[in-house]
Short mmCIF file of C-alpha atoms and ligand atoms in Angstrom, two decimals:
data_model
loop_
_atom_site.label_atom_id
_atom_site.label_comp_id
_atom_site.label_asym_id
_atom_site.label_seq_id
_atom_site.Cartn_x
_atom_site.Cartn_y
_atom_site.Cartn_z
CA MET A 23 -12.41 18.89 30.03
CA PRO A 24 -9.32 17.35 30.66
CA PHE A 25 -7.52 15.33 27.75
CA ASP A 26 -8.08 11.88 29.60
CA ALA A 27 -11.96 12.48 30.02
CA ASP A 28 -12.13 13.29 26.27
CA ALA A 29 -9.92 10.68 25.36
CA ARG A 30 -11.90 7.94 27.46
CA ILE A 31 -15.00 9.00 25.56
CA ALA A 32 -13.17 8.62 22.09
CA VAL A 33 -12.00 5.06 23.14
CA GLU A 34 -15.25 4.05 24.33
CA ALA A 35 -16.94 5.00 20.87
CA LEU A 36 -14.26 3.36 18.96
CA ASP A 37 -14.52 0.31 21.09
CA ALA A 38 -18.29 0.20 20.38
CA PHE A 39 -17.53 1.08 16.70
CA LEU A 40 -15.17 -1.71 16.26
CA ALA A 41 -17.36 -4.40 18.00
CA ALA A 42 -20.26 -3.40 15.89
CA SER A 43 -18.47 -3.36 12.76
CA LEU A 44 -16.57 -6.73 13.35
CA ALA A 45 -20.10 -8.13 14.17
CA GLY A 46 -21.40 -7.04 10.74
CA GLU A 47 -23.67 -4.18 12.48
CA GLY A 48 -24.40 -1.03 10.62
CA PRO A 49 -23.97 -0.14 7.14
CA VAL A 50 -20.39 -0.86 5.59
CA ILE A 51 -20.61 2.06 3.58
CA THR A 52 -22.87 5.02 3.45
CA GLN A 53 -22.74 8.05 1.19
CA PRO A 54 -24.76 11.33 2.12
CA PRO A 55 -24.37 14.26 0.19
CA LEU A 56 -21.55 16.03 1.64
CA ALA A 57 -23.49 19.32 2.41
CA ASP A 58 -26.01 17.51 4.57
CA LEU A 59 -23.32 15.79 6.32
CA ALA A 60 -21.57 19.01 6.94
CA ALA A 61 -24.90 20.57 8.40
CA ALA A 62 -25.65 17.32 10.48
CA LEU A 63 -22.20 17.44 12.07
CA ASP A 64 -22.34 21.23 12.57
CA LEU A 65 -18.78 21.51 11.29
CA GLU A 66 -18.95 25.31 10.44
CA ARG A 67 -20.50 26.43 13.68
CA LEU A 68 -17.87 24.28 15.63
CA ILE A 69 -15.11 25.60 13.77
CA ALA A 70 -15.90 29.59 14.80
CA GLU A 71 -17.07 28.63 18.39
CA GLY A 72 -15.19 25.49 19.53
CA GLY A 73 -16.35 23.68 22.83
CA LEU A 74 -16.72 20.19 21.53
CA THR A 75 -15.77 18.30 24.87
CA GLY A 76 -17.46 15.77 27.05
CA ASP A 77 -21.14 14.97 25.89
CA ARG A 78 -20.96 17.32 22.99
CA LEU A 79 -18.00 15.13 21.71
CA ARG A 80 -19.59 11.89 22.57
CA ALA A 81 -22.45 12.92 20.44
CA PHE A 82 -20.29 14.22 17.43
CA LEU A 83 -18.16 11.02 17.53
CA ASP A 84 -21.47 9.07 17.34
CA ARG A 85 -22.69 10.89 14.36
CA TYR A 86 -19.17 10.83 12.79
CA LEU A 87 -18.93 7.01 13.31
CA SER A 88 -22.31 6.42 11.81
CA VAL A 89 -21.21 7.39 8.47
CA ALA A 90 -17.76 6.11 8.72
CA THR A 91 -16.91 3.22 6.26
CA ARG A 92 -16.55 0.15 8.25
CA LEU A 93 -13.24 -1.77 7.22
CA HIS A 94 -13.60 -4.27 9.81
CA HIS A 95 -17.12 -5.22 8.75
CA PRO A 96 -17.29 -8.46 7.07
CA GLY A 97 -19.29 -6.99 4.00
CA TYR A 98 -16.20 -4.45 3.65
CA LEU A 99 -14.54 -6.16 0.25
CA ALA A 100 -13.46 -2.98 -1.50
CA HIS A 101 -10.13 -1.24 -1.47
CA GLN A 102 -6.47 -2.46 -0.16
CA VAL A 103 -6.74 -0.50 2.89
CA ALA A 104 -6.13 -2.29 6.18
CA ALA A 105 -8.81 -3.20 8.76
CA PRO A 106 -6.21 -2.06 11.47
CA GLU A 107 -5.36 -4.04 14.20
CA PRO A 108 -6.55 -1.76 17.29
CA HIS A 109 -3.18 -1.71 18.77
CA GLY A 110 -1.77 -0.03 15.53
CA ALA A 111 -4.24 2.89 16.42
CA ILE A 112 -2.84 3.31 19.92
CA GLY A 113 0.32 4.16 17.97
CA ALA A 114 -1.45 6.84 16.12
CA LEU A 115 -2.67 8.52 19.32
CA VAL A 116 0.68 8.25 21.01
CA ASP A 117 2.45 9.71 17.59
CA GLY A 118 -0.31 12.33 17.34
CA LEU A 119 0.16 13.53 20.84
CA THR A 120 3.98 13.37 21.19
CA ASN A 121 4.38 14.56 17.31
CA ASN A 122 8.03 13.54 17.19
CA PRO A 123 9.02 14.05 13.53
CA MET A 124 11.76 11.64 13.54
CA ASN A 125 13.16 12.37 10.11
CA ILE A 126 16.10 13.76 12.08
CA TYR A 127 17.04 11.65 15.28
CA GLU A 128 17.07 14.35 17.71
CA MET A 129 13.47 15.30 17.06
CA GLY A 130 12.03 11.66 17.80
CA PRO A 131 14.80 9.35 18.98
CA GLY A 132 12.33 6.62 19.77
CA ALA A 133 10.41 6.67 16.73
CA ALA A 134 13.70 6.77 14.77
CA ALA A 135 15.02 3.62 16.45
CA ILE A 136 11.66 2.00 15.79
CA GLU A 137 11.72 2.68 12.21
CA PHE A 138 15.50 1.77 11.87
CA VAL A 139 14.64 -1.68 13.60
CA LEU A 140 11.48 -2.19 11.39
CA VAL A 141 13.32 -1.43 8.29
CA ASN A 142 16.02 -3.81 9.27
CA TRP A 143 13.24 -6.37 10.07
CA MET A 144 11.90 -5.92 6.39
CA LEU A 145 15.16 -6.24 4.93
CA GLY A 146 15.69 -9.42 6.52
CA LYS A 147 12.49 -10.87 5.38
CA VAL A 148 13.58 -9.78 1.65
CA GLY A 149 17.00 -11.80 2.12
CA TRP A 150 19.03 -8.28 2.01
CA THR A 151 21.63 -7.58 4.78
CA PRO A 152 20.61 -5.11 7.44
CA PRO A 153 22.62 -2.33 8.53
CA PRO A 154 24.25 -2.63 12.05
CA LEU A 155 22.38 -0.35 14.58
CA PRO A 156 23.58 3.28 15.09
CA PRO A 157 25.97 4.70 16.25
CA ALA A 158 27.72 1.53 14.58
CA ARG A 159 28.05 2.48 10.98
CA PRO A 160 28.02 -0.05 7.97
CA VAL A 161 30.96 -0.47 5.81
CA PRO A 162 29.82 1.31 2.44
CA GLY A 163 27.93 -0.91 0.41
CA SER A 164 28.03 -3.94 2.65
CA CYS A 165 24.13 -3.64 3.35
CA GLY A 166 20.78 -2.76 2.65
CA GLY A 167 18.83 0.11 3.72
CA GLY A 168 15.30 1.66 3.57
CA THR A 169 12.97 4.21 5.14
CA LEU A 170 9.35 4.65 5.90
CA THR A 171 7.26 7.08 3.66
CA HIS A 172 3.66 8.33 3.97
CA GLY A 173 2.19 5.77 1.38
CA GLY A 174 3.18 3.39 -1.44
CA SER A 175 2.84 6.10 -4.22
CA LEU A 176 5.62 8.18 -2.37
CA ALA A 177 7.58 5.00 -1.64
CA ASN A 178 7.56 4.24 -5.54
CA LEU A 179 8.67 7.79 -6.13
CA THR A 180 11.43 7.47 -3.85
CA ALA A 181 12.75 4.29 -4.94
CA LEU A 182 12.41 5.32 -8.61
CA ALA A 183 14.35 8.72 -7.95
CA ALA A 184 17.00 6.39 -6.48
CA ALA A 185 16.84 4.54 -9.92
CA ARG A 186 17.40 7.84 -11.71
CA ALA A 187 20.20 8.83 -9.63
CA ALA A 188 21.96 5.71 -10.44
CA ALA A 189 21.26 5.77 -14.29
CA ASP A 190 21.68 9.69 -14.41
CA PRO A 191 23.68 11.19 -11.61
CA LEU A 192 23.70 14.54 -13.20
CA ALA A 193 19.98 14.41 -13.64
CA TRP A 194 19.70 16.17 -10.11
CA ARG A 195 21.80 19.16 -11.20
CA ASP A 196 21.07 19.51 -14.96
CA GLY A 197 17.57 17.98 -15.52
CA VAL A 198 16.91 14.68 -17.21
CA ARG A 199 18.70 14.18 -20.74
CA GLY A 200 15.74 12.68 -22.41
CA ASP A 201 17.23 9.28 -23.11
CA LEU A 202 15.97 7.52 -19.99
CA VAL A 203 12.94 5.09 -20.37
CA LEU A 204 10.96 3.09 -17.65
CA VAL A 205 9.86 -0.31 -18.46
CA ALA A 206 6.83 -1.42 -16.51
CA PRO A 207 3.74 -3.75 -17.04
CA ALA A 208 0.48 -1.83 -18.23
CA ALA A 209 -1.07 -3.30 -15.10
CA ALA A 210 1.52 -1.30 -12.84
CA HIS A 211 0.10 0.82 -10.37
CA TYR A 212 -0.60 4.47 -11.64
CA SER A 213 2.01 6.07 -9.11
CA VAL A 214 4.76 4.27 -11.21
CA ALA A 215 3.47 6.45 -14.37
CA ARG A 216 3.29 9.38 -11.92
CA ALA A 217 6.78 9.02 -10.81
CA ALA A 218 7.97 9.06 -14.47
CA GLY A 219 6.33 12.52 -15.08
CA ILE A 220 7.36 13.81 -11.61
CA LEU A 221 11.03 12.79 -12.18
CA GLY A 222 11.27 14.41 -15.67
CA LEU A 223 11.03 11.63 -17.93
CA GLY A 224 7.53 12.30 -19.12
CA GLN A 225 4.84 9.56 -19.76
CA ARG A 226 6.08 8.91 -23.10
CA ALA A 227 9.27 7.45 -21.59
CA LEU A 228 7.03 4.55 -20.16
CA ARG A 229 7.43 1.75 -22.11
CA ALA A 230 4.92 -1.36 -21.79
CA ALA A 231 6.64 -4.63 -20.92
CA PRO A 232 5.26 -7.59 -22.68
CA CYS A 233 2.63 -9.47 -20.67
CA ASP A 234 0.01 -12.26 -20.76
CA ARG A 235 -3.56 -11.98 -20.75
CA ASN A 236 -3.33 -11.73 -16.75
CA GLY A 237 -1.07 -8.74 -16.86
CA ARG A 238 1.77 -10.78 -15.92
CA LEU A 239 5.17 -9.83 -17.08
CA LEU A 240 6.52 -12.39 -19.64
CA PRO A 241 10.51 -12.65 -19.01
CA ASP A 242 10.88 -14.28 -22.38
CA ARG A 243 9.90 -11.54 -24.38
CA LEU A 244 11.39 -8.86 -22.28
CA PRO A 245 14.91 -8.93 -23.95
CA ALA A 246 13.54 -8.02 -27.46
CA LEU A 247 12.14 -5.05 -25.92
CA LEU A 248 15.23 -4.11 -24.09
CA ASP A 249 17.40 -4.50 -27.34
CA ALA A 250 14.76 -2.54 -29.29
CA ILE A 251 15.25 0.47 -26.71
CA ALA A 252 18.99 0.10 -26.97
CA ALA A 253 18.64 0.28 -30.67
CA GLU A 254 16.72 3.49 -30.58
CA GLY A 255 19.62 4.74 -28.53
CA GLN A 256 17.47 5.06 -25.22
CA ARG A 257 18.50 3.78 -21.78
CA VAL A 258 16.60 1.98 -19.27
CA MET A 259 16.27 3.62 -15.98
CA ALA A 260 14.60 0.93 -14.28
CA VAL A 261 12.37 -2.42 -14.94
CA VAL A 262 9.30 -2.40 -12.76
CA ALA A 263 7.70 -5.56 -11.59
CA SER A 264 4.52 -5.93 -9.55
CA ALA A 265 4.09 -8.05 -6.48
CA CYS A 266 1.40 -8.33 -6.87
CA SER A 267 -0.65 -6.26 -9.34
CA THR A 268 -3.41 -3.84 -8.11
CA ALA A 269 -6.23 -4.85 -10.41
CA VAL A 270 -6.16 -8.51 -10.31
CA GLY A 271 -2.89 -9.38 -7.53
CA ARG A 272 -1.13 -11.41 -9.54
CA TYR A 273 2.75 -11.66 -9.10
CA ASP A 274 5.22 -11.11 -11.96
CA PRO A 275 8.18 -13.73 -12.11
CA LEU A 276 10.67 -12.02 -10.09
CA ARG A 277 13.49 -14.36 -10.42
CA GLU A 278 13.36 -14.50 -14.41
CA VAL A 279 13.17 -10.71 -14.60
CA GLY A 280 15.72 -10.35 -11.67
CA ALA A 281 18.33 -12.51 -13.49
CA LEU A 282 17.87 -10.73 -16.60
CA CYS A 283 18.11 -7.35 -15.09
CA ARG A 284 21.37 -8.38 -13.30
CA GLU A 285 22.70 -9.78 -16.70
CA ARG A 286 22.04 -6.46 -18.24
CA GLY A 287 23.23 -4.16 -15.27
CA LEU A 288 19.50 -2.56 -15.18
CA TRP A 289 17.56 -1.43 -12.09
CA LEU A 290 14.93 -3.71 -11.07
CA HIS A 291 12.36 -2.05 -8.59
CA VAL A 292 9.62 -4.34 -7.39
CA ASP A 293 6.25 -2.67 -6.57
CA GLY A 294 5.15 -5.15 -3.54
CA ALA A 295 3.01 -2.41 -1.88
CA HIS A 296 -0.03 -4.75 -1.46
CA GLY A 297 1.75 -8.26 -1.94
CA ALA A 298 5.12 -8.14 -0.24
CA SER A 299 3.59 -8.96 3.06
CA ALA A 300 3.31 -12.63 1.81
CA LEU A 301 7.09 -12.74 2.60
CA LEU A 302 6.22 -13.38 6.17
CA SER A 303 4.67 -16.64 5.37
CA PRO A 304 6.92 -19.60 4.65
CA ARG A 305 3.85 -21.04 2.27
CA LEU A 306 3.54 -17.91 0.23
CA ARG A 307 6.87 -16.47 -0.06
CA GLY A 308 7.68 -18.38 -3.09
CA LEU A 309 5.19 -15.79 -4.82
CA LEU A 310 8.02 -13.49 -4.57
CA ASP A 311 10.91 -16.02 -5.34
CA GLY A 312 13.89 -13.95 -6.70
CA VAL A 313 12.87 -10.87 -4.77
CA GLU A 314 16.40 -10.50 -3.48
CA LEU A 315 17.60 -10.02 -7.08
CA ALA A 316 15.81 -6.48 -7.15
CA ASP A 317 17.67 -3.39 -6.49
CA SER A 318 14.58 -1.90 -4.58
CA LEU A 319 11.34 -2.75 -3.10
CA VAL A 320 8.14 -1.08 -1.75
CA TRP A 321 6.01 -2.67 0.84
CA ASP A 322 3.06 -0.87 2.40
CA ALA A 323 2.28 -1.80 5.98
CA HIS A 324 -1.06 -0.30 5.70
CA LYS A 325 -2.18 -2.57 3.25
CA MET A 326 -1.80 -6.09 4.36
CA LEU A 327 0.06 -5.81 7.87
CA ARG A 328 -3.16 -4.68 9.53
CA THR A 329 -1.52 -0.99 10.36
CA PRO A 330 -3.41 2.08 10.08
CA ALA A 331 -2.56 4.61 7.23
CA LEU A 332 0.00 5.75 6.41
CA CYS A 333 2.97 3.39 6.97
CA ALA A 334 4.87 2.20 3.65
CA ALA A 335 8.51 1.39 3.31
CA VAL A 336 10.93 1.72 0.61
CA LEU A 337 13.89 -0.79 0.79
CA VAL A 338 17.03 -1.01 -1.35
CA ARG A 339 19.74 -4.08 -1.47
CA ASP A 340 22.38 -1.52 -1.43
CA HIS A 341 21.89 1.54 1.07
CA ARG A 342 24.22 3.79 -0.80
CA ARG A 343 21.32 3.81 -3.59
CA LEU A 344 18.87 5.49 -1.45
CA ASP A 345 21.44 7.89 0.35
CA GLY A 346 22.31 9.07 -3.13
CA ALA A 347 18.46 9.60 -4.28
CA PHE A 348 18.15 13.24 -2.97
CA GLN A 349 21.14 15.78 -2.89
CA GLN A 350 19.60 18.63 -1.30
CA GLU A 351 21.59 21.19 0.91
CA ALA A 352 19.82 22.45 4.08
CA SER A 353 22.19 23.73 6.62
CA TYR A 354 19.89 24.09 9.30
CA LEU A 355 19.08 20.47 9.03
CA PHE A 356 22.16 18.43 7.33
CA HIS A 357 25.38 19.29 8.93
CA ALA A 358 28.20 17.34 10.64
CA LYS A 359 27.09 16.17 14.14
CA ASP A 360 28.19 13.86 16.69
CA GLU A 361 25.39 11.20 15.85
CA PRO A 362 24.07 8.89 18.38
CA GLY A 363 21.25 7.62 16.14
CA PHE A 364 20.20 7.96 12.32
CA ASP A 365 18.71 10.85 10.32
CA PHE A 366 16.45 9.39 7.74
CA MET A 367 15.76 12.68 6.14
CA PRO A 368 18.39 12.45 3.40
CA ARG A 369 16.41 9.59 2.02
CA THR A 370 12.78 10.93 1.94
CA VAL A 371 10.74 13.42 -0.11
CA GLU A 372 9.40 14.54 3.44
CA CYS A 373 10.98 17.06 5.60
CA THR A 374 8.45 16.68 8.54
CA LYS A 375 7.74 13.26 9.00
CA SER A 376 5.42 11.33 11.44
CA GLY A 377 6.59 8.43 13.56
CA MET A 378 4.71 6.21 11.61
CA GLY A 379 6.65 3.17 12.58
CA LEU A 380 4.93 3.14 16.08
CA LYS A 381 1.84 1.98 14.60
CA LEU A 382 3.45 -1.10 12.60
CA PHE A 383 5.56 -1.77 15.82
CA LEU A 384 2.52 -1.92 18.04
CA VAL A 385 0.71 -4.16 15.77
CA LEU A 386 3.74 -6.54 15.63
CA ALA A 387 4.54 -6.07 19.37
CA ALA A 388 0.80 -7.12 20.30
CA ARG A 389 0.12 -9.93 17.82
CA GLY A 390 3.69 -11.14 16.61
CA GLU A 391 4.70 -11.59 12.95
CA GLY A 392 3.26 -14.92 13.29
CA ALA A 393 -0.33 -13.66 13.60
CA LEU A 394 0.22 -11.45 10.68
CA ALA A 395 1.55 -14.29 8.54
CA ALA A 396 -1.42 -16.38 9.55
CA TYR A 397 -3.67 -13.43 8.51
CA VAL A 398 -2.23 -12.79 5.00
CA GLU A 399 -2.58 -16.95 4.48
CA ALA A 400 -6.16 -16.78 5.66
CA GLN A 401 -7.08 -14.04 3.27
CA THR A 402 -5.36 -15.62 0.38
CA ALA A 403 -7.10 -19.00 1.05
CA LEU A 404 -10.42 -17.10 1.11
CA ALA A 405 -9.84 -15.54 -2.07
CA ALA A 406 -9.15 -18.91 -3.83
CA ALA A 407 -12.33 -20.24 -2.22
CA ALA A 408 -14.41 -17.30 -3.25
CA ALA A 409 -12.98 -17.44 -6.92
CA GLU A 410 -14.01 -21.13 -6.77
CA ARG A 411 -17.44 -20.47 -5.77
CA LEU A 412 -17.91 -17.41 -8.09
CA ALA A 413 -17.02 -19.59 -10.81
CA ARG A 414 -19.41 -21.96 -10.19
CA GLN A 415 -22.24 -19.46 -10.43
CA PRO A 416 -23.93 -19.68 -13.81
CA GLY A 417 -22.94 -16.91 -16.21
CA PHE A 418 -20.41 -15.53 -13.74
CA GLU A 419 -16.92 -15.25 -15.17
CA VAL A 420 -13.66 -15.03 -12.85
CA ALA A 421 -10.83 -13.01 -14.46
CA CYS A 422 -8.08 -15.36 -13.34
CA ALA A 423 -7.32 -17.56 -10.29
CA PRO A 424 -6.07 -15.45 -7.59
CA GLU A 425 -2.70 -15.45 -6.10
CA SER A 426 -3.59 -12.85 -3.31
CA ASN A 427 -6.45 -11.81 -1.46
CA ILE A 428 -7.97 -9.93 -4.77
CA VAL A 429 -10.73 -11.55 -6.71
CA CYS A 430 -12.10 -9.87 -9.87
CA PHE A 431 -15.27 -11.25 -11.65
CA ARG A 432 -18.21 -10.29 -13.69
CA LEU A 433 -21.80 -11.16 -14.37
CA PRO A 434 -22.96 -11.28 -17.81
CA GLY A 435 -23.60 -7.99 -19.54
CA SER A 436 -21.86 -4.86 -20.36
CA ASP A 437 -19.41 -2.78 -18.46
CA ALA A 438 -22.12 -0.37 -17.77
CA ARG A 439 -24.29 -3.35 -16.25
CA GLN A 440 -21.25 -4.47 -14.09
CA LEU A 441 -20.88 -0.67 -12.71
CA GLU A 442 -24.85 -0.32 -12.20
CA LEU A 443 -24.94 -3.63 -9.98
CA ARG A 444 -22.21 -2.29 -7.83
CA ARG A 445 -24.02 0.95 -7.66
CA ARG A 446 -27.14 -0.74 -6.29
CA LEU A 447 -25.13 -3.20 -4.18
CA LEU A 448 -23.51 -0.25 -2.24
CA ALA A 449 -26.83 1.46 -1.91
CA GLY A 450 -27.80 -1.55 0.13
CA GLY A 451 -25.25 -0.75 2.74
CA ARG A 452 -24.31 -4.38 3.38
CA HIS A 453 -21.58 -5.25 0.82
CA TYR A 454 -18.84 -2.90 -0.37
CA LEU A 455 -16.68 -3.93 -3.23
CA SER A 456 -14.74 -2.20 -5.94
CA SER A 457 -14.35 -2.43 -9.61
CA THR A 458 -11.49 -2.30 -11.98
CA GLU A 459 -10.52 -2.40 -15.76
CA HIS A 460 -8.61 -5.55 -16.82
CA GLY A 461 -8.21 -6.85 -20.33
CA GLY A 462 -10.10 -3.87 -22.05
CA ARG A 463 -13.49 -4.98 -19.78
CA ARG A 464 -14.74 -3.79 -16.41
CA TRP A 465 -14.79 -6.30 -13.32
CA LEU A 466 -16.46 -6.38 -9.99
CA ARG A 467 -13.24 -6.55 -7.61
CA LEU A 468 -12.86 -8.16 -4.20
CA ALA A 469 -10.07 -7.13 -1.98
CA LEU A 470 -10.61 -9.31 1.18
CA MET A 471 -9.18 -7.26 3.98
CA SER A 472 -11.42 -7.84 6.83
CA PRO A 473 -10.45 -10.63 9.27
CA ALA A 474 -14.24 -10.74 9.96
CA THR A 475 -15.03 -11.88 6.42
CA GLY A 476 -16.08 -15.53 5.72
CA LEU A 477 -17.21 -17.75 3.15
CA GLU A 478 -20.83 -17.45 4.19
CA GLU A 479 -20.35 -13.62 3.63
CA LEU A 480 -19.26 -14.44 0.19
CA GLU A 481 -22.18 -16.47 -0.26
CA ALA A 482 -24.65 -13.71 0.89
CA LEU A 483 -22.80 -11.47 -1.67
CA ILE A 484 -23.52 -13.91 -4.44
CA GLU A 485 -27.24 -14.07 -3.34
CA ALA A 486 -27.34 -10.42 -3.26
CA LEU A 487 -25.76 -10.03 -6.78
CA ARG A 488 -28.29 -12.53 -8.10
CA GLY A 489 -31.23 -10.77 -6.62
CA LEU A 490 -30.04 -6.98 -8.26
CA ALA A 491 -29.00 -8.78 -11.65
CA ALA A 492 -32.86 -9.60 -12.15
CA GLY A 493 -33.57 -6.00 -12.34
CA VAL A 494 -30.57 -4.61 -14.02
CA THR A 495 -30.42 -5.29 -17.83
C1 LIG B 933 0.74 -2.17 -6.16
C2 LIG B 933 0.50 -0.58 -5.51
N1 LIG B 933 1.40 0.10 -5.52
C3 LIG B 933 1.20 1.50 -5.23
C4 LIG B 933 0.00 1.77 -4.38
C5 LIG B 933 -0.27 2.85 -3.85
O1 LIG B 933 0.01 2.91 -2.51
P1 LIG B 933 -0.70 4.06 -1.44
O2 LIG B 933 -2.16 4.07 -1.81
O3 LIG B 933 -0.34 3.99 -0.20
O4 LIG B 933 -0.14 5.40 -2.17
C6 LIG B 933 -0.97 0.63 -4.47
C7 LIG B 933 -2.26 1.08 -3.86
O5 LIG B 933 -3.27 0.34 -4.29
C8 LIG B 933 -0.76 -0.58 -5.06
O6 LIG B 933 -1.68 -1.50 -5.12
#
């Protein structure tokens, strides 16, 4: 069976899956036992024997898609993963077949050009100077820089590796000295704490930034913490701010924190994995007011830019910071060459890196950045309306007014009750929401990702929860 015939079968199946998902057909989530699923999909036999083409491929895809979580479904309200704009999936297909690991230019010039131009587009949105397009070279220190990475966690690690290189240039050769600390709100994404472990600072080097009851950093109280750290003989490797936080989706006050970091010569890292996409909207970009004062920023396209996972960006105000983050010798890759393009590899943890920019590029090229700005605005407005409706329900409590497309709420009763309500709701297959801890309590959590979700769906969710609540004590 030729590739194009099987590819047609796959596209037809996906097209039907997409249309059904958008129309709210089928369960948004289903969780059969893994062993049953492996048997139903006939996985072990197919691995041994092959032959999955033509009608057999069609039947397999039907079964596979029948258990796929439906991110485009109006009842998908769970995790911060994009409901991809379909053209992004074309990017995944083209990248998959060409398989141009573009971390060195000679292996994927088209993908590298796309990544360079996308990074420049993002730098421009932040308010940082983009570098000239190669083969032109920037005047050292005159502009920002960046790279795409496989996910926001890796992007945070990359940015914090750059911060470590700036704070302790010898750490790369000699290991960390033990006097470096990382200041971050307790609500920072766990990948920040992981980075502290991976970079050799250790979890004990994490110092909790003072925050209000919504987990938002309090800049007025930050100087006292920084003074205390200095008095202990410790040095701050970086201050981390969230834009926005994972749990409740609130933005830290970047201008105040940024000004303080500039005054004290400290590295400010902004984790904008979820919320940096607000930079596209003139109406919402004020949420990130002052972001240009940061030293580094993470911005995931596979969250709010409707791009299939993975596609995340790490951006720096001064390109030299990222160029100095990793100092590996690899003579087969890094050597003087007449370079018409750009090698991203010195800036990344990854050696082989997919041409992930093609997915984001095709989303933008199909829809234009205005459509993405409108999407971010619409999801943010929907979250505000949802919070208002939820707060009006007798006994319901909303954690805080949403600033993004994330809303946390709870029904009366214990943490265990919230989890049981969620379990029963998911079993119904119509709505899929997540849950989180915030302020020492468990909340039900909506991340409004699907463009098909409207207020009527959220009203149906409230009704469903009311119905379930009667049977859960
Ligand atoms: C604020 C924030 N940072 C980082 C991440 C990690 O991103 P990824 O899942 O792409 O590794 C997340 C994921 O939800 C996040 O919300």
